[in-house]
Amino acid sequence: MRTRTYLAVLAVAGAWALAGPSSSGWAAAAPDFGPSVKIFNPSTPVAEINSYLRSISAEPEFSTNRHAVYFKPGTYGSTADIVNSEVGYYTAIAGLGASPTSVKINGALHSEPRQNADGSSDGLTNFYRSLANISINPIQRPVGADAERVRPEGVAPARTMRWATSQASSLRRVDIQGNLDLNGAYGATLFGTTMADSRITGNVNSGGDAGPGQAQYYVRDSQIGSWSGGSANLVFSGVKGAPASDLTGRGITTLATTPTSRPAPFLTVSGDAYAVFVPTARTNASGVDWATDGTAGTSIPISRFHIAKAGADTAATINRALAAGKHLILTPGIYRLDGPVKVTRADTVVMGMGYATLAPTGGQAAIEVGDVKGVVISSLLVDAGPGTDVLVKVGTGKARNIGDATNPTTLSDLFVRIGGAQAGSARIALQVDQSRVILDDNWLWRADHGSGAGWTSNTSDTGLVVNGTDVTALGLFVEHHQKNQVVWNGERGRTVFYQSEFPYDPPSQAAWMDGTREGYASYKVSPGVTTHSATGTAIYTLFLDSTFAGAPAHAWTSIEAPRRASVQFRSLTTAVIAFGGGIRAIVNNTGAAVDSTRPNQVVPGFTASARLITG
């Protein structure tokens, strides 16, 4: 952005799963997760923990290294000897307890903005890092070269930890026993991410009220002490302690509950017995729920997983294991596979560690899910290679009614990248041909910088195509594709939080036309759809190339949808970040334009029949 993952054996394992991870009589050696997974225990010296964390904290944006760090249950550090490190690219840190409170860190695992030559700070490319299932008593100090600066970014007030990041940097099942700063010590420009199933006992500060800060953020199914700051698009659903809606003043939209959600799966350990807990779906959720009993989900012993390793496993070995009934863990690394990962069994779990990356070759897809329900895919990055049609496909298109609201197929922290790390192209990043699917924090990015980034090189028509019915997107980020960013063909779709940027690089208006119309709508609901809703949308332009060419491009609208009262959009923001051009309307031909002279528009909502929603 920015210019800027038999039979007898299975029978025993299944019985163990029903008993849960603390069941007696089960002895298992620690699994071999490979060299890029580090597991600490409470007896590990703090100095050793800090040294390791800092040694992996400076990966470049397009590094080929991947890291997963786990903490076994217990307490780490003290007020006098803190665990304190920045968290860098391609690093996922998580506790291994049944609850976030099982692992307590005295210190800070923080992410800081960069300082620019003009004195400003930003974290616009602070992507691909995460914290999960961990409790932190925040005590933060600057580290490394930052500590030597006149104005170190790592300074923080007492009982405050900073997480100054942009997309693909989620916080899940995180318990901050104090304050959380999402901004920078001196203010920083950032582009937001997702927080879910988390508790912040103190204040969360997003900045942005009277200076730089987070442009947008999505928080769901959580609990916070308070929130300070405003932005273009702050969306809260099912968050206890959330601020009241204040769209025109602070860019805040607050929903009492999340309509449907399913927390991401996570790794646990009890003694030497490792398992993956897969939560069940929740309806109209509010607040945190860290339960791991039989009603909250299913604990699957590690023996029922194929533990894949990059460079050793192939598409054939992975797919044989899946066909034989195994679940799949992709350990950290880049998997250059000559075929897609094929999921053909209901209730299969595919989980990445440390931003495990699928980079298919030969024009192949990365993942194909068959017409089976209840599949859970989590914590994976997909890098396009040349000439792929659809990179990730859920359902074959032959049975679109497949799906279960109580056991929905769910894609959590699934990120797709076209260009940037390597040359690549695809027609569609993600296509959903199954019903009742939950899309949970997905960033579908056509790169605007890095390797192979260019109008005629990293080509991509559309980020997301939804053909199934009753599909829900929670925290949807789609950017820079060359036609519509999203095309929604299925009935009764709903989105809670949408962030999008049009492509930066149309060379001219003539090169970017939807028939006779200027450019393409970002979010398109197809003409035959009768019911649809989206809440909390922020759609931006930054038309660099056409501006430099002297004739800035425009988009005819930000949202295109059939003109029906049951097709509704609430809390809409459109904006021109910089340079020329703009957006002519908000929904279809309705709503004020934005351009360099009037760069922001915020409205409570519209039906696609052009009726203004005022409440």
XYZ file of C-alpha atoms in Angstrom, residues 195-547:
353
model
C -8.904 -6.157 16.971
C -11.130 -9.031 18.095
C -11.985 -10.990 21.251
C -9.747 -8.713 23.301
C -9.891 -6.801 26.566
C -8.179 -3.471 27.221
C -8.770 -2.416 30.818
C -7.625 1.165 30.263
C -7.831 3.616 27.379
C -7.339 2.889 23.693
C -5.968 5.867 21.774
C -6.279 5.953 17.991
C -5.146 9.570 17.564
C -6.497 11.586 14.677
C -8.699 14.094 16.510
C -6.424 17.067 15.878
C -3.481 15.480 14.071
C -2.223 12.228 12.571
C -3.451 8.860 13.756
C -5.308 5.802 12.551
C -7.379 6.493 9.439
C -9.616 3.548 10.269
C -9.915 0.610 12.676
C -12.339 -2.245 13.279
C -12.940 -3.640 16.791
C -15.367 -6.490 17.450
C -16.500 -8.763 20.287
C -14.241 -7.041 22.812
C -14.202 -4.953 25.983
C -12.396 -1.643 26.488
C -12.130 0.842 29.333
C -12.472 3.874 27.038
C -11.499 5.148 23.590
C -9.920 8.449 22.625
C -9.391 9.736 19.109
C -11.289 9.948 15.869
C -10.747 9.100 12.217
C -12.444 8.553 8.898
C -13.881 5.178 9.856
C -13.801 3.648 13.336
C -16.246 0.747 13.585
C -17.150 -1.119 16.774
C -19.435 -4.146 16.814
C -20.208 -6.017 20.026
C -17.687 -3.976 22.038
C -18.435 -3.265 25.682
C -17.206 0.200 26.591
C -17.208 1.406 22.982
C -17.829 5.113 22.366
C -21.219 6.194 21.111
C -21.690 6.599 17.379
C -20.422 9.975 16.173
C -19.926 9.682 12.446
C -19.662 13.304 11.416
C -17.639 14.383 14.460
C -15.204 11.499 15.091
C -15.925 8.976 12.320
C -17.319 6.489 14.832
C -19.971 3.850 14.127
C -20.996 1.593 17.014
C -23.164 -1.511 16.741
C -24.380 -3.176 19.951
C -23.584 -6.673 18.645
C -21.799 -8.460 15.836
C -24.407 -10.256 13.725
C -22.358 -13.442 13.334
C -18.722 -14.196 14.069
C -16.346 -17.061 14.667
C -13.062 -16.518 16.542
C -9.903 -17.767 14.876
C -8.429 -21.134 15.936
C -5.373 -21.117 18.198
C -2.648 -23.459 19.404
C -2.629 -24.608 23.053
C -0.461 -26.811 25.247
C -1.094 -28.667 28.492
C 2.068 -30.338 29.722
C 3.503 -31.720 26.492
C 0.127 -32.227 24.837
C -0.421 -29.741 22.033
C -3.826 -29.114 20.487
C -5.650 -26.608 18.325
C -8.819 -25.108 19.753
C -11.447 -24.280 17.142
C -14.141 -21.949 18.518
C -17.766 -22.248 17.500
C -19.647 -19.451 15.799
C -21.396 -16.763 17.825
C -24.578 -14.904 16.950
C -25.214 -11.333 18.073
C -22.065 -11.449 20.178
C -20.996 -8.723 22.579
C -17.865 -8.664 24.719
C -15.118 -11.250 25.090
C -15.672 -14.990 25.461
C -12.482 -16.885 26.235
C -14.144 -20.155 27.234
C -12.620 -23.360 25.890
C -15.105 -25.917 27.177
C -17.104 -28.221 24.958
C -19.826 -25.661 24.343
C -17.322 -23.016 23.183
C -15.608 -25.128 20.548
C -13.566 -28.247 19.838
C -10.024 -29.094 20.909
C -8.235 -31.105 18.226
C -5.020 -32.906 19.266
C -1.921 -32.125 17.267
C -1.682 -35.754 16.161
C -4.626 -35.120 13.867
C -2.709 -32.446 11.966
C -0.276 -32.779 9.134
C 2.525 -30.379 10.083
C 3.852 -29.077 6.787
C 7.266 -27.533 6.215
C 8.212 -25.253 3.351
C 10.736 -26.815 0.984
C 9.927 -30.331 2.159
C 6.197 -30.551 1.536
C 4.641 -30.376 -1.908
C 1.078 -29.867 -3.043
C 0.893 -33.671 -3.425
C 2.047 -34.474 0.134
C -0.236 -31.843 1.626
C -3.261 -32.957 -0.361
C -2.664 -36.649 0.418
C -2.698 -35.814 4.119
C -5.883 -33.760 3.777
C -7.600 -36.512 1.765
C -6.633 -39.031 4.458
C -8.517 -37.021 7.067
C -5.790 -34.829 8.522
C -6.079 -31.167 9.365
C -3.209 -28.943 8.240
C -0.692 -26.682 9.962
C 1.627 -24.741 7.674
C 4.752 -23.867 9.659
C 6.558 -20.589 8.868
C 8.023 -20.338 5.400
C 7.144 -19.796 1.747
C 5.435 -22.743 0.030
C 6.087 -22.614 -3.700
C 3.562 -25.266 -4.709
C 2.745 -26.570 -8.185
C -0.911 -27.020 -7.304
C -3.533 -25.695 -4.904
C -4.121 -26.870 -1.362
C -7.376 -28.821 -1.859
C -9.861 -29.061 0.992
C -12.497 -31.713 0.280
C -13.590 -32.750 3.777
C -16.074 -30.889 5.981
C -14.775 -29.273 9.185
C -11.156 -29.250 8.022
C -8.845 -26.774 9.745
C -6.021 -25.149 7.787
C -3.895 -22.919 9.997
C -0.702 -21.036 9.299
C 2.084 -20.132 11.705
C 4.165 -16.997 11.443
C 2.586 -15.687 8.240
C 3.168 -18.940 6.365
C 2.918 -18.014 2.708
C 1.425 -19.936 -0.208
C 3.092 -18.851 -3.450
C 1.651 -21.073 -6.186
C 3.547 -21.556 -9.429
C 2.494 -22.203 -13.004
C -0.696 -20.171 -12.839
C -2.171 -22.445 -10.160
C -4.580 -21.404 -7.406
C -3.336 -21.315 -3.818
C -6.380 -22.820 -2.076
C -9.507 -24.569 -3.371
C -12.251 -25.527 -0.937
C -14.812 -28.005 -2.242
C -18.545 -28.052 -1.607
C -18.145 -28.914 2.068
C -19.170 -26.900 5.104
C -17.469 -25.878 8.312
C -13.970 -25.355 6.886
C -11.737 -23.020 8.916
C -8.780 -21.310 7.232
C -6.654 -18.993 9.320
C -3.427 -17.006 9.459
C -2.140 -17.350 5.916
C -0.574 -15.065 3.333
C -0.995 -15.798 -0.367
C 1.426 -14.403 -2.956
C 0.277 -14.514 -6.555
C 2.475 -15.902 -9.284
C 1.965 -15.065 -12.957
C -1.330 -15.746 -14.694
C -3.658 -17.157 -12.038
C -7.409 -17.006 -12.593
C -8.695 -17.224 -8.977
C -6.128 -17.416 -6.175
C -8.418 -18.593 -3.357
C -11.737 -20.275 -4.158
C -14.331 -21.381 -1.600
C -16.835 -23.751 -3.224
C -16.951 -25.076 -6.758
C -19.943 -23.048 -7.899
C -22.019 -26.196 -8.418
C -23.725 -26.200 -4.994
C -23.838 -22.647 -3.707
C -26.360 -23.419 -0.981
C -23.753 -25.513 0.852
C -23.135 -23.847 4.194
C -24.250 -23.889 7.827
C -24.933 -20.812 9.927
C -24.047 -22.712 13.122
C -20.842 -24.117 11.617
C -19.829 -21.606 8.965
C -16.806 -21.881 6.757
C -14.584 -19.074 8.041
C -11.542 -17.315 6.616
C -9.692 -15.465 9.401
C -6.579 -13.371 8.838
C -6.309 -14.560 5.241
C -4.290 -12.035 3.257
C -3.764 -12.052 -0.501
C -1.016 -10.074 -2.213
C -0.627 -9.580 -5.961
C 2.814 -8.190 -6.705
C 5.127 -6.527 -4.221
C 7.031 -9.568 -3.004
C 7.295 -11.085 -6.484
C 5.893 -10.611 -9.945
C 2.338 -11.880 -10.076
C -1.102 -11.438 -11.555
C -4.579 -12.834 -11.049
C -8.045 -12.128 -12.315
C -9.643 -12.528 -8.854
C -7.962 -12.724 -5.454
C -10.789 -14.455 -3.525
C -14.040 -15.975 -4.797
C -16.767 -17.316 -2.493
C -19.137 -19.844 -4.096
C -20.478 -21.182 -0.813
C -23.194 -19.837 1.483
C -23.076 -18.620 5.097
C -19.350 -18.018 4.947
C -17.662 -15.582 7.366
C -14.816 -13.463 6.043
C -12.928 -12.294 9.118
C -10.145 -9.730 8.601
C -9.131 -10.183 4.977
C -6.768 -7.817 3.152
C -6.813 -8.393 -0.588
C -4.063 -6.168 -1.969
C -2.826 -5.460 -5.448
C 0.559 -4.005 -4.596
C 1.277 -0.373 -5.398
C 5.005 -0.766 -4.657
C 7.642 -3.481 -4.605
C 8.551 -6.132 -7.168
C 6.496 -6.214 -10.335
C 4.160 -3.364 -9.349
C 2.819 -1.635 -12.448
C -0.376 -1.102 -14.412
C 0.479 -3.732 -17.039
C 2.465 -6.128 -14.809
C 0.670 -7.031 -11.544
C -2.721 -7.074 -13.211
C -5.836 -7.969 -11.219
C -9.461 -7.313 -12.043
C -11.149 -7.772 -8.662
C -10.245 -8.487 -5.045
C -13.407 -10.277 -3.893
C -16.291 -11.926 -5.748
C -19.145 -13.306 -3.620
C -21.606 -15.670 -5.321
C -22.904 -17.468 -2.219
C -25.876 -16.345 -0.140
C -25.805 -15.063 3.451
C -22.084 -14.316 3.383
C -20.788 -11.948 6.077
C -17.593 -9.896 5.870
C -16.172 -8.529 9.112
C -13.204 -6.247 8.553
C -12.774 -6.253 4.773
C -9.799 -4.434 3.237
C -9.564 -4.447 -0.590
C -7.195 -2.194 -2.509
C -5.882 -1.169 -5.932
C -7.455 -3.802 -8.194
C -8.073 -2.559 -11.709
C -11.833 -2.994 -12.014
C -14.321 -3.322 -9.129
C -12.610 -4.032 -5.827
C -15.621 -6.094 -4.667
C -18.419 -7.692 -6.705
C -21.275 -9.089 -4.608
C -23.651 -11.364 -6.531
C -25.125 -13.358 -3.633
C -28.289 -12.539 -1.736
C -28.412 -11.206 1.843
C -24.744 -10.338 2.001
C -23.570 -8.019 4.728
C -20.351 -6.202 5.470
C -19.324 -4.628 8.745
C -16.321 -2.352 8.078
C -14.930 -1.903 4.589
C -11.743 -0.054 3.642
C -10.713 0.398 0.052
C -8.490 2.412 -2.219
C -8.907 2.693 -5.946
C -5.801 1.814 -7.980
C -3.140 4.510 -7.800
C -1.811 3.850 -11.253
C -4.321 4.193 -14.092
C -2.123 5.965 -16.647
C -5.116 7.887 -17.970
C -8.882 8.053 -17.756
C -9.131 6.322 -21.130
C -7.206 3.354 -19.713
C -9.639 3.063 -16.794
C -13.236 3.022 -18.041
C -16.224 0.832 -17.189
C -17.848 1.039 -20.605
C -18.753 4.692 -20.979
C -18.400 5.442 -17.245
C -15.326 6.898 -15.622
C -13.512 4.131 -13.780
C -15.193 1.468 -11.672
C -17.146 1.558 -8.435
C -15.139 0.167 -5.547
C -17.997 -1.886 -4.048
C -20.501 -3.324 -6.533
C -23.718 -5.132 -5.636
C -25.030 -6.810 -8.765
C -28.344 -5.750 -10.322
C -30.268 -8.926 -9.438
C -29.585 -8.726 -5.695
C -32.653 -7.793 -3.634
C -31.180 -7.538 -0.104
C -27.761 -6.344 1.017
C -26.229 -4.213 3.758
C -22.858 -2.629 4.443
C -21.943 -0.553 7.487
C -18.823 1.543 7.920
C -17.253 2.034 4.493
C -14.229 4.205 3.734
C -13.200 4.528 0.088
C -10.227 6.622 -0.999
C -8.421 7.839 -4.111
C -4.768 8.641 -4.723
C -4.495 8.898 -8.494
C -0.740 9.298 -8.856
C 0.075 8.285 -12.399
C -2.757 10.093 -14.151
C -2.110 13.238 -12.097
